[in-house]
Amino acid sequence: MSITPQHAAEPHATPRRFRPDGWTLLTVAVAGLVALPVITVLLHVLVPSGEVWSHLYETVLARYVANTLGLMLGVGAGTLLIGVGTAWLVVMCRFPGKRVFEWALLLPLAVPTYVIAYAYTDFLQFAGPVQTWLRELFDWGRADYWFPNVRSLGGAITLMSLVLYPYVYLLTRAAFMEQSVCALEVGRTLGRGPWRLFSSVAIPLARPAIVGGVALALMEALNDFGAVQFFGVDTFTTGIYRTWFGMGEAAAAAQLAACLLVFVLVLVMLERFSRRRARFHHTTGRYRELPQYRLGKGAATLAFLACALPILIGFAVPAALLLEMHFRVGDPLMGSRFWGFAWNSLILATVTAIVAVSLAVMIGYGVRLKPRALTRTAARMASVGYAIPGSVIAVGILIPLGWLDQQINLFAREYFGVLPGLLLTGTMVALVYAYVVRFLAVSFNTVEASLTKVTPNMDAASRTLGKTAAKTLALVHLPVMRSSLLAAAILVFVDVMKELPATIILRPFNFDTLAVRAFELASDERLAQASTAALGIVVVGIVPVILLSIAMRKSRPGGGMPNS
C-alpha cells in the first residue's frame, strides 16, 4: 500500500509541542501562590499613597534606614566573629569540653530573639537584680554610676548576635568538616601555623558557607519585630506594622515593605554571587580525620571561654531567668486560658508543618520527574519566602485576600442579599498561608536533599512493575524519606511556634498564641508574667537543636553517613 505525500510529510510538518503534565502544573501553581504576596508588595510601589509617604519621608524614614543598616552591620559582624571562631575551635582544636560544645553551641537557636530581649531587660534594667546588687554593694545612688542601656540599638545588636550566630556556626562547621586533609596538610608543610592556615586556606574554602550563614542570620534580624519593638529601635519591620495598623494606610505599608525587600534582595544577591564566584574543589575522594591542634593550658582556657560564653549568655542565662520568673510570678492565666494559647500555637504549627512538608514533597518530586527549566524556576520561586520578612508577607497577603473578601461580599449581596463578612482575612486560613509562604523553603531543602537518596534505578523498577508516578512516590520514595520528612516537619513546627510579625498582623480577632501572649505581656512591662509563654517556646525549640547536632556529628564524608 502506498503512502500519500500528505501522510509522509505529516510527522515532520508540525514540531513537537511542550505539553505540561499534572506535576508540572502543580509545581507552577504552588510557586505562583507562594510568590503572590511578594508580587503584590512590589506592585503597590506604583500605587499613590497621598501625603502619608511624604510624612514618612520627612519624619521617620531616615531613622528606619539608619537603624536597619546599623542592625545589619552589627549583627553581621557579631555572628561572623562568634560563628566562624567557635566553628574553627571545635573542628580543628583539642581542649576540654570540646565534645559538649560541638552540640551545645547550637542551643541558642531554640531561643527567639524577642524572648532573650524580655529576659535580659528584666535582668539588667534599673530595678533588676544586677543594678540593685551593684547599688547595695557600693552604696550608689541613681546618679553615681553609669550602666549600659540594654534597650538600645547596641543592646539589640548584641543580643541578636548571641541568638543568631548558630546559623553561621552551623554552616561554617559543616564546611570545615568537609574540607580535605590534603589542602590543610599542604599548608602545614609550607610552614604555616594555625592562624595562617585558618586565614589563608580554611576561610577561602569555606567562604560560600560563611556568607550563606551570615545572610541567613541577617534575614532573621531583618524579620525581627518583637525585640526591636520592645527595645524601641525603629526599623522597617516596626514601621510596616505602625503604618498599617496605626495609620490604616495599606499602600504606604506596602511601599515600606518594598523598601525592606531591597535589603533582602541585596543579601540574596550577595549570597548567590559568593557561591557563583567560588571555584574551590577537592582533588581527592578520600577523607581522613582532620589534623587537630592540641592547645596549651592558656590557649585551652581561652578556647573554653570563647565557646562557653555564647552558650552561657545566649541560652543558659535567659533560660534560667525565665525559669526563675515563671516560678516566682508566672502567667496569671496559667491553668485556664493559657492552655488555649498553647493549643492555638500547637494547632497552627502542626497544620502548617503538614501542609508545608506535603507541598515540598509535591514540588521536589515534580522537579525530579520533570527536571525542566520551568519546574526548576518554579521550585526556586517557591523557596523565596524564607528570605522575606514575615511582616512583608503579611502585608502581601492582606491586600489580595481583602480584595477577594470584598468581591465575595459584593457578589453575595447582589445575588443573595446577604453579607457573609470576612471569610479569608483575619482567619486561620490567612495565617497558615503566611506560614507556608515563609517556611516552605525549610521543608523543601530537606526534602530535596532526601530525594537524592533514592536512586533512579528504584524509580525505573517501580515503573516497570506498572506503578504510576503517584504510587511510586507513596510506595518507594516516602518510606525512604520518612526520617527526613519528620525532621523537616519538626523544623517548620518550631519556626511557626517562634514566628511573631506575621502572627500579630494576620491573627484572627481574640486569637492568641504563645508568641503573641509573651509579646503582649512584655509590651505592658509584665516581663515576669511573660516568662511562662516564652519558656514554653524555648522548650519546644530544643527538639530540632538535638536533631541538628546528631545529624552534624555524622555529616562528614567517611563519618558513617552519606553526606547529602
Coordinates of C-alpha atoms in Angstrom, one line a residue:
M1 CA 0.0 0.0 0.0
S2 CA 1.4 3.3 -1.0
I3 CA 1.7 6.3 1.3
T4 CA 0.3 9.6 0.2
P5 CA 2.6 12.6 0.2
Q6 CA 0.4 14.2 2.9
H7 CA 0.8 11.3 5.3
A8 CA 4.5 11.0 4.6
A9 CA 5.1 14.7 5.4
E10 CA 2.9 14.7 8.5
P11 CA 5.4 13.6 11.1
H12 CA 7.7 16.4 10.1
A13 CA 5.1 19.1 9.3
T14 CA 4.5 20.2 12.9
P15 CA 7.2 20.4 15.6
R16 CA 6.6 18.6 18.9
R17 CA 4.9 21.0 21.3
F18 CA 5.5 21.1 25.1
R19 CA 2.5 19.9 27.0
P20 CA 2.8 20.3 30.7
D21 CA 1.7 17.4 32.8
G22 CA 0.0 17.4 36.1
W23 CA 3.1 17.5 38.2
T24 CA 4.5 20.4 36.2
L25 CA 1.2 22.3 36.6
L26 CA 1.1 21.6 40.3
T27 CA 4.6 22.8 40.8
V28 CA 4.0 26.1 38.9
A29 CA 0.7 26.6 40.7
V30 CA 2.2 26.3 44.2
A31 CA 5.1 28.6 43.2
G32 CA 2.6 31.2 42.0
L33 CA 0.7 31.1 45.3
V34 CA 3.9 31.4 47.2
A35 CA 5.1 34.3 45.1
L36 CA 1.8 36.2 45.2
P37 CA 2.5 38.2 48.4
V38 CA 5.9 39.4 47.1
I39 CA 4.4 40.3 43.7
T40 CA 1.6 42.2 45.5
V41 CA 4.0 44.2 47.6
L42 CA 6.1 45.1 44.5
L43 CA 3.1 46.2 42.5
H44 CA 1.9 48.5 45.3
V45 CA 5.1 50.5 44.9
L46 CA 3.3 52.2 42.0
V47 CA 0.1 52.9 44.0
P48 CA -0.2 56.6 45.1
S49 CA -0.1 56.9 48.8
G50 CA -1.0 60.6 49.1
E51 CA 0.6 62.6 51.8
V52 CA 1.3 59.6 54.0
W53 CA 4.5 58.7 52.2
S54 CA 5.7 62.3 52.3
H55 CA 5.1 62.4 56.0
L56 CA 7.0 59.2 56.5
Y57 CA 9.9 60.5 54.3
E58 CA 10.1 63.7 56.3
T59 CA 9.9 62.2 59.8
V60 CA 10.9 58.5 60.3
L61 CA 12.2 57.1 57.0
A62 CA 15.8 58.2 57.6
R63 CA 15.6 56.6 61.1
Y64 CA 14.3 53.4 59.6
V65 CA 17.1 53.2 57.1
A66 CA 19.8 54.1 59.6
N67 CA 18.6 51.6 62.3
T68 CA 18.1 48.8 59.7
L69 CA 21.6 49.3 58.3
G70 CA 23.1 49.5 61.7
L71 CA 21.4 46.4 62.8
M72 CA 22.6 44.5 59.7
L73 CA 26.2 45.7 60.1
G74 CA 26.3 44.9 63.8
V75 CA 24.6 41.5 63.7
G76 CA 26.6 40.6 60.6
A77 CA 29.9 41.4 62.4
G78 CA 28.9 39.7 65.6
T79 CA 27.6 36.5 64.1
L80 CA 30.6 36.3 61.8
L81 CA 33.1 36.6 64.7
I82 CA 31.3 34.2 67.0
G83 CA 30.1 31.6 64.4
V84 CA 33.4 31.3 62.5
G85 CA 35.6 31.4 65.5
T86 CA 33.8 28.8 67.5
A87 CA 33.4 26.5 64.4
W88 CA 37.2 26.5 63.9
L89 CA 37.9 25.8 67.5
V90 CA 35.6 22.8 67.8
V91 CA 36.7 21.3 64.5
M92 CA 40.4 21.9 64.5
C93 CA 41.5 22.2 68.1
R94 CA 41.6 19.9 71.2
F95 CA 40.6 21.4 74.5
P96 CA 38.5 20.4 77.5
G97 CA 34.7 20.4 76.8
K98 CA 35.1 20.3 73.0
R99 CA 32.6 17.3 72.6
V100 CA 30.0 19.2 74.6
F101 CA 30.5 22.4 72.8
E102 CA 30.0 20.7 69.4
W103 CA 26.3 20.4 70.0
A104 CA 25.8 23.0 72.8
L105 CA 26.8 25.9 70.6
L106 CA 23.5 25.2 68.7
L107 CA 21.3 25.7 71.7
P108 CA 20.7 29.5 71.3
L109 CA 18.7 28.5 68.1
A110 CA 16.0 27.5 70.5
V111 CA 15.6 31.0 71.9
P112 CA 13.6 33.5 69.8
T113 CA 15.2 37.0 69.8
Y114 CA 12.2 38.6 71.5
V115 CA 12.5 36.1 74.4
I116 CA 16.1 36.9 75.1
A117 CA 15.2 40.6 74.9
Y118 CA 12.5 40.1 77.6
A119 CA 14.8 38.0 79.8
Y120 CA 17.7 40.4 79.8
T121 CA 15.7 43.5 80.1
D122 CA 14.2 42.3 83.4
F123 CA 17.7 41.2 84.4
L124 CA 19.7 44.4 83.5
Q125 CA 17.2 47.2 84.0
F126 CA 17.5 49.7 86.8
A127 CA 15.2 47.8 89.1
G128 CA 16.7 44.4 88.1
P129 CA 18.9 42.2 90.2
V130 CA 22.2 43.3 88.6
Q131 CA 21.9 47.0 89.2
T132 CA 20.2 46.5 92.5
W133 CA 23.1 44.4 93.7
L134 CA 25.7 47.0 92.5
R135 CA 23.9 49.8 94.3
E136 CA 23.7 47.8 97.5
L137 CA 27.4 46.6 97.2
F138 CA 28.9 50.1 96.6
D139 CA 26.1 52.2 98.2
W140 CA 25.5 54.0 95.0
G141 CA 22.6 56.2 94.1
R142 CA 20.9 56.6 90.7
A143 CA 23.4 59.3 89.5
D144 CA 26.5 57.7 91.0
Y145 CA 27.2 55.2 88.2
W146 CA 26.8 54.5 84.5
F147 CA 25.3 51.3 83.2
P148 CA 24.7 50.4 79.5
N149 CA 21.1 50.7 78.4
V150 CA 20.0 47.3 77.0
R151 CA 17.0 49.0 75.3
S152 CA 19.1 50.5 72.5
L153 CA 20.4 49.6 69.1
G154 CA 23.6 48.3 70.7
G155 CA 21.6 46.1 73.0
A156 CA 19.6 44.7 70.1
I157 CA 22.7 44.0 68.1
T158 CA 24.4 42.3 71.0
L159 CA 21.5 40.0 71.9
M160 CA 20.6 39.2 68.3
S161 CA 24.2 38.2 67.6
L162 CA 24.2 35.8 70.6
V163 CA 21.0 34.2 69.3
L164 CA 21.6 34.2 65.6
Y165 CA 25.3 33.2 65.5
P166 CA 24.4 29.4 65.2
Y167 CA 23.3 30.0 61.6
V168 CA 26.9 30.9 60.8
Y169 CA 28.4 28.2 63.2
L170 CA 26.2 25.5 61.6
L171 CA 27.2 26.1 58.0
T172 CA 30.8 27.0 58.7
R173 CA 31.4 24.0 60.9
A174 CA 30.0 21.7 58.2
A175 CA 32.2 23.4 55.6
F176 CA 35.3 23.0 57.8
M177 CA 34.4 19.3 58.4
E178 CA 34.1 18.6 54.7
Q179 CA 37.5 20.1 53.8
S180 CA 40.0 17.6 52.5
V181 CA 43.1 16.9 54.7
C182 CA 45.3 17.3 51.6
A183 CA 44.8 21.1 51.4
L184 CA 45.4 21.6 55.1
E185 CA 48.5 19.3 55.1
V186 CA 50.0 21.3 52.2
G187 CA 49.6 24.5 54.2
R188 CA 51.3 22.9 57.2
T189 CA 54.2 21.6 55.2
L190 CA 54.7 25.1 53.9
G191 CA 55.3 26.2 57.5
R192 CA 52.0 27.9 58.1
G193 CA 50.9 27.9 61.7
P194 CA 47.3 27.5 62.9
W195 CA 46.4 31.2 62.4
R196 CA 47.8 31.5 58.9
L197 CA 46.3 28.1 57.9
F198 CA 43.0 29.4 59.2
S199 CA 43.1 32.7 57.4
S200 CA 44.7 31.6 54.1
V201 CA 43.4 28.1 53.5
A202 CA 40.3 27.2 55.6
I203 CA 38.5 30.6 55.3
P204 CA 38.7 30.7 51.4
L205 CA 37.5 27.1 51.2
A206 CA 34.6 27.8 53.5
R207 CA 33.7 31.3 52.2
P208 CA 30.4 30.4 50.4
A209 CA 29.2 28.6 53.6
I210 CA 30.2 31.6 55.8
V211 CA 28.5 34.1 53.5
G212 CA 25.4 31.9 53.4
G213 CA 25.3 31.6 57.2
V214 CA 25.7 35.4 57.7
A215 CA 23.0 36.0 55.1
L216 CA 20.5 33.7 57.0
A217 CA 21.3 35.5 60.3
L218 CA 20.8 38.9 58.7
M219 CA 17.5 37.8 57.2
E220 CA 16.3 36.7 60.6
A221 CA 17.4 40.1 62.0
L222 CA 15.5 42.0 59.3
N223 CA 12.5 39.8 60.1
D224 CA 12.6 40.5 63.8
F225 CA 9.7 42.5 65.3
G226 CA 9.4 41.6 69.0
A227 CA 12.9 42.5 70.1
V228 CA 13.3 45.8 68.2
Q229 CA 9.8 46.9 69.1
F230 CA 10.5 46.1 72.8
F231 CA 13.8 47.9 72.7
G232 CA 12.3 50.9 70.9
V233 CA 14.5 50.6 67.9
D234 CA 12.6 51.8 64.8
T235 CA 13.3 49.6 61.8
F236 CA 11.3 48.9 58.6
T237 CA 9.6 46.0 60.3
T238 CA 8.2 48.1 63.1
G239 CA 7.4 50.9 60.6
I240 CA 5.3 48.5 58.5
Y241 CA 3.3 47.4 61.5
R242 CA 2.6 51.0 62.7
T243 CA 1.8 52.3 59.2
W244 CA -0.7 49.5 58.6
F245 CA -2.4 49.4 62.0
G246 CA -1.7 52.8 63.4
M247 CA -2.4 54.8 60.3
G248 CA -4.5 52.4 58.3
E249 CA -2.5 53.0 55.1
A250 CA -2.1 49.8 53.2
A251 CA -0.4 51.4 50.2
A252 CA 2.2 53.2 52.4
A253 CA 2.8 50.0 54.4
A254 CA 3.3 48.0 51.2
Q255 CA 5.8 50.6 50.0
L256 CA 7.8 50.4 53.2
A257 CA 7.7 46.6 52.8
A258 CA 9.1 47.1 49.3
C259 CA 12.0 49.2 50.7
L260 CA 12.7 46.3 53.2
L261 CA 12.7 43.9 50.2
V262 CA 15.6 45.9 48.8
F263 CA 17.7 45.0 51.8
V264 CA 16.6 41.3 51.5
L265 CA 17.4 41.2 47.8
V266 CA 20.8 42.6 48.3
L267 CA 21.5 39.9 50.9
V268 CA 20.3 37.2 48.5
M269 CA 22.3 38.6 45.6
L270 CA 25.5 38.7 47.8
E271 CA 25.0 35.1 48.9
R272 CA 24.3 33.9 45.3
F273 CA 27.3 35.9 44.0
S274 CA 29.6 34.4 46.6
R275 CA 28.6 30.9 45.6
R276 CA 28.8 31.6 41.9
R277 CA 32.3 33.0 42.2
A278 CA 33.6 30.2 44.4
R279 CA 35.8 27.8 42.5
F280 CA 37.4 25.7 45.2
H281 CA 37.5 21.9 44.6
H282 CA 38.8 18.9 46.5
T283 CA 41.1 16.8 44.4
T284 CA 40.6 13.6 46.4
G285 CA 37.7 11.5 47.4
R286 CA 39.4 10.1 50.4
Y287 CA 38.7 11.7 53.8
R288 CA 40.7 11.1 57.0
E289 CA 40.4 12.6 60.4
L290 CA 41.2 16.3 60.2
P291 CA 44.5 17.4 61.8
Q292 CA 43.8 18.9 65.2
Y293 CA 45.9 21.2 67.3
R294 CA 46.4 20.3 71.0
L295 CA 46.2 23.6 72.8
G296 CA 48.3 24.5 75.7
K297 CA 46.9 25.3 79.1
G298 CA 46.4 29.0 78.5
A299 CA 45.1 28.7 74.9
A300 CA 42.8 25.9 76.0
T301 CA 41.3 28.1 78.7
L302 CA 40.7 30.9 76.2
A303 CA 39.2 28.4 73.8
F304 CA 36.9 27.1 76.5
L305 CA 35.8 30.6 77.4
A306 CA 35.3 31.6 73.8
C307 CA 32.9 28.6 73.3
A308 CA 31.2 28.8 76.7
L309 CA 30.3 32.5 76.8
P310 CA 28.0 32.4 73.8
I311 CA 26.2 29.4 75.2
L312 CA 26.0 30.9 78.7
I313 CA 24.8 34.3 77.6
G314 CA 22.7 33.2 74.6
F315 CA 20.9 30.2 76.2
A316 CA 21.8 29.3 79.8
V317 CA 21.3 32.7 81.5
P318 CA 18.0 33.6 79.7
A319 CA 16.6 30.0 80.2
A320 CA 17.5 30.3 84.0
L321 CA 15.9 33.8 84.2
L322 CA 12.7 32.6 82.5
L323 CA 12.5 29.6 84.9
E324 CA 13.1 31.9 87.9
M325 CA 10.4 34.4 86.8
H326 CA 8.0 31.6 86.0
F327 CA 8.2 30.0 89.4
R328 CA 8.3 33.4 91.2
V329 CA 5.4 35.0 89.3
G330 CA 4.4 33.3 86.0
D331 CA 1.4 33.8 83.8
P332 CA -1.7 34.6 85.9
L333 CA -3.8 32.7 83.3
M334 CA -1.7 29.5 83.8
G335 CA -4.1 26.6 84.1
S336 CA -7.1 28.3 82.4
R337 CA -6.8 30.4 79.2
F338 CA -3.0 29.8 79.0
W339 CA -3.6 26.3 77.7
G340 CA -5.8 27.8 75.0
F341 CA -2.8 29.9 73.8
A342 CA -0.7 26.8 73.8
W343 CA -3.3 24.9 71.9
N344 CA -3.6 27.6 69.3
S345 CA 0.2 27.5 68.8
L346 CA 0.2 23.7 68.5
I347 CA -2.7 23.6 66.1
L348 CA -1.1 26.3 63.8
A349 CA 2.3 24.7 64.0
T350 CA 1.0 21.2 63.3
V351 CA -1.2 22.2 60.4
T352 CA 1.5 24.3 58.8
A353 CA 4.1 21.6 59.2
I354 CA 1.8 19.1 57.5
V355 CA 0.9 21.4 54.6
A356 CA 4.5 22.7 54.1
V357 CA 6.0 19.2 54.0
S358 CA 3.3 18.0 51.7
L359 CA 3.8 20.8 49.3
A360 CA 7.6 20.4 49.5
V361 CA 7.2 16.8 48.5
M362 CA 5.0 17.6 45.6
I363 CA 7.4 20.3 44.3
G364 CA 10.5 18.2 44.9
Y365 CA 9.0 15.2 43.2
G366 CA 7.7 17.3 40.3
V367 CA 11.3 18.6 39.7
R368 CA 12.6 15.0 39.9
L369 CA 10.1 13.8 37.4
K370 CA 10.3 16.7 35.0
P371 CA 13.7 18.5 35.6
R372 CA 12.9 21.2 33.1
A373 CA 13.8 24.9 33.4
L374 CA 10.1 25.7 34.1
T375 CA 9.9 23.3 37.1
R376 CA 13.3 24.3 38.5
T377 CA 12.4 28.0 38.2
A378 CA 9.1 27.3 39.9
A379 CA 10.9 25.5 42.8
R380 CA 13.2 28.5 43.3
M381 CA 10.2 30.8 43.4
A382 CA 8.5 28.6 46.0
S383 CA 11.6 28.8 48.2
V384 CA 12.0 32.5 48.1
G385 CA 9.6 33.1 51.1
Y386 CA 12.2 32.3 53.7
A387 CA 14.2 35.3 52.6
I388 CA 11.2 37.6 53.0
P389 CA 10.4 39.0 56.5
G390 CA 7.1 37.9 58.0
S391 CA 5.7 41.5 58.1
V392 CA 6.3 41.8 54.3
I393 CA 4.5 38.5 53.7
A394 CA 1.6 39.6 55.9
V395 CA 1.1 42.8 54.1
G396 CA 1.3 41.0 50.7
I397 CA -1.4 38.5 51.9
L398 CA -3.8 41.0 53.5
I399 CA -4.1 43.1 50.3
P400 CA -5.2 40.3 47.9
L401 CA -7.3 38.5 50.5
G402 CA -9.0 41.7 51.4
W403 CA -9.9 42.4 47.8
L404 CA -11.2 38.8 47.4
D405 CA -13.3 39.1 50.5
Q406 CA -14.7 42.4 49.2
Q407 CA -15.6 40.8 45.8
I408 CA -17.3 37.8 47.6
N409 CA -19.4 40.2 49.7
L410 CA -20.4 42.3 46.7
F411 CA -21.5 39.1 44.8
A412 CA -23.4 37.7 47.8
R413 CA -25.2 41.0 48.4
E414 CA -26.2 41.4 44.8
Y415 CA -27.4 37.9 44.2
F416 CA -28.4 36.6 47.6
G417 CA -29.0 39.7 49.7
V418 CA -26.6 38.7 52.4
L419 CA -23.2 39.9 53.6
P420 CA -21.0 36.9 54.7
G421 CA -18.3 39.2 56.2
L422 CA -14.6 38.4 56.2
L423 CA -14.2 34.8 55.0
L424 CA -10.4 34.8 54.5
T425 CA -8.9 38.0 56.0
G426 CA -8.3 37.7 59.7
T427 CA -8.7 33.9 59.8
M428 CA -6.5 30.9 60.4
V429 CA -6.5 30.3 56.6
A430 CA -4.6 33.6 56.1
L431 CA -2.3 32.7 59.0
V432 CA -1.4 29.3 57.7
Y433 CA -0.9 30.7 54.2
A434 CA 1.6 33.2 55.5
Y435 CA 3.5 30.5 57.5
V436 CA 3.6 28.2 54.5
V437 CA 4.9 31.0 52.3
R438 CA 7.5 31.9 54.9
F439 CA 8.8 28.4 55.8
L440 CA 8.2 26.3 52.7
A441 CA 11.9 26.6 51.9
V442 CA 12.8 25.0 55.2
S443 CA 11.0 21.8 54.4
F444 CA 11.8 21.9 50.6
N445 CA 15.6 22.0 51.2
T446 CA 15.3 18.9 53.4
V447 CA 13.0 17.1 51.1
E448 CA 15.2 17.9 48.0
A449 CA 18.3 16.5 49.8
S450 CA 16.4 13.4 50.9
L451 CA 15.1 12.7 47.3
T452 CA 18.7 12.2 46.2
K453 CA 18.9 9.1 48.4
V454 CA 16.5 7.3 46.1
T455 CA 18.4 6.2 43.0
P456 CA 16.8 6.5 39.6
N457 CA 17.0 2.7 39.3
M458 CA 14.4 2.4 42.0
D459 CA 12.1 4.6 40.1
A460 CA 12.6 2.6 36.9
A461 CA 12.0 -0.7 38.7
S462 CA 8.7 0.6 40.1
R463 CA 7.5 2.0 36.8
T464 CA 8.3 -1.3 35.0
L465 CA 6.1 -3.1 37.6
G466 CA 3.2 -0.9 36.4
K467 CA 3.2 1.6 39.2
T468 CA 2.2 5.2 38.4
A469 CA 4.3 8.2 39.4
A470 CA 2.0 8.9 42.4
K471 CA 2.2 5.2 43.6
T472 CA 6.0 5.2 43.1
L473 CA 6.1 8.3 45.4
A474 CA 3.9 6.6 48.0
L475 CA 5.5 3.1 47.9
V476 CA 9.2 3.9 47.2
H477 CA 10.1 7.5 48.0
L478 CA 8.1 8.3 51.1
P479 CA 9.3 5.2 53.1
V480 CA 12.9 6.1 52.3
M481 CA 12.4 9.7 53.2
R482 CA 10.5 9.1 56.4
S483 CA 13.2 10.4 58.8
S484 CA 14.0 13.4 56.7
L485 CA 10.3 14.3 56.4
L486 CA 10.0 14.1 60.2
A487 CA 13.0 16.4 60.6
A488 CA 11.6 18.9 58.1
A489 CA 8.2 18.9 59.9
I490 CA 9.8 19.5 63.3
L491 CA 11.9 22.4 61.9
V492 CA 8.8 24.0 60.4
F493 CA 6.8 23.3 63.6
V494 CA 9.3 25.1 65.8
D495 CA 9.7 28.0 63.3
V496 CA 6.0 28.6 63.4
M497 CA 6.0 28.5 67.2
K498 CA 8.5 31.3 67.2
E499 CA 7.1 33.4 64.4
L500 CA 5.8 36.8 65.6
P501 CA 5.4 39.5 62.9
A502 CA 3.1 37.6 60.6
T503 CA 1.1 36.3 63.6
I504 CA 0.5 39.7 65.1
I505 CA -0.7 41.2 61.8
L506 CA -2.8 38.3 60.5
R507 CA -4.2 36.5 63.5
P508 CA -8.0 36.3 63.9
F509 CA -9.7 38.6 66.5
N510 CA -9.3 37.4 70.1
F511 CA -6.9 34.6 68.9
D512 CA -3.6 34.5 70.7
T513 CA -0.6 32.2 70.6
L514 CA 2.3 31.7 73.0
A515 CA 4.4 34.1 70.9
V516 CA 1.6 36.8 70.9
R517 CA 0.9 36.2 74.6
A518 CA 4.6 36.7 75.5
F519 CA 4.8 39.8 73.3
E520 CA 1.7 41.5 74.7
L521 CA 2.7 40.9 78.4
A522 CA 6.2 42.1 77.8
S523 CA 4.9 45.2 75.9
D524 CA 2.9 46.0 79.1
E525 CA 6.1 45.7 81.1
R526 CA 4.8 42.5 82.7
L527 CA 8.0 40.6 82.0
A528 CA 7.7 38.1 84.8
Q529 CA 4.3 37.1 83.6
A530 CA 5.5 36.8 80.0
S531 CA 8.1 34.2 81.2
T532 CA 5.7 31.3 81.1
A533 CA 4.8 31.6 77.4
A534 CA 8.4 32.4 76.5
L535 CA 9.7 29.4 78.3
G536 CA 7.2 27.2 76.5
I537 CA 8.6 28.4 73.2
V538 CA 12.2 27.7 74.3
V539 CA 11.4 24.2 75.5
V540 CA 9.8 23.3 72.1
G541 CA 12.8 24.8 70.3
I542 CA 15.3 22.5 71.9
V543 CA 14.0 19.4 69.9
P544 CA 15.3 20.4 66.4
V545 CA 18.6 21.6 68.0
I546 CA 19.1 18.0 69.2
L547 CA 18.3 16.6 65.8
L548 CA 20.7 19.1 64.1
S549 CA 23.5 18.2 66.5
I550 CA 23.0 14.4 65.8
A551 CA 23.0 15.0 62.1
M552 CA 26.1 17.2 62.1
R553 CA 28.0 14.6 64.1
K554 CA 27.6 12.1 61.2
S555 CA 27.8 14.6 58.4
R556 CA 31.4 14.4 57.3
P557 CA 32.1 12.1 54.4
G558 CA 33.5 8.9 55.8
G559 CA 31.9 9.5 59.1
G560 CA 29.3 6.8 58.9
M561 CA 26.5 8.6 56.9
P562 CA 26.4 9.8 53.3
N563 CA 26.8 13.5 53.0
S564 CA 23.8 14.7 51.2

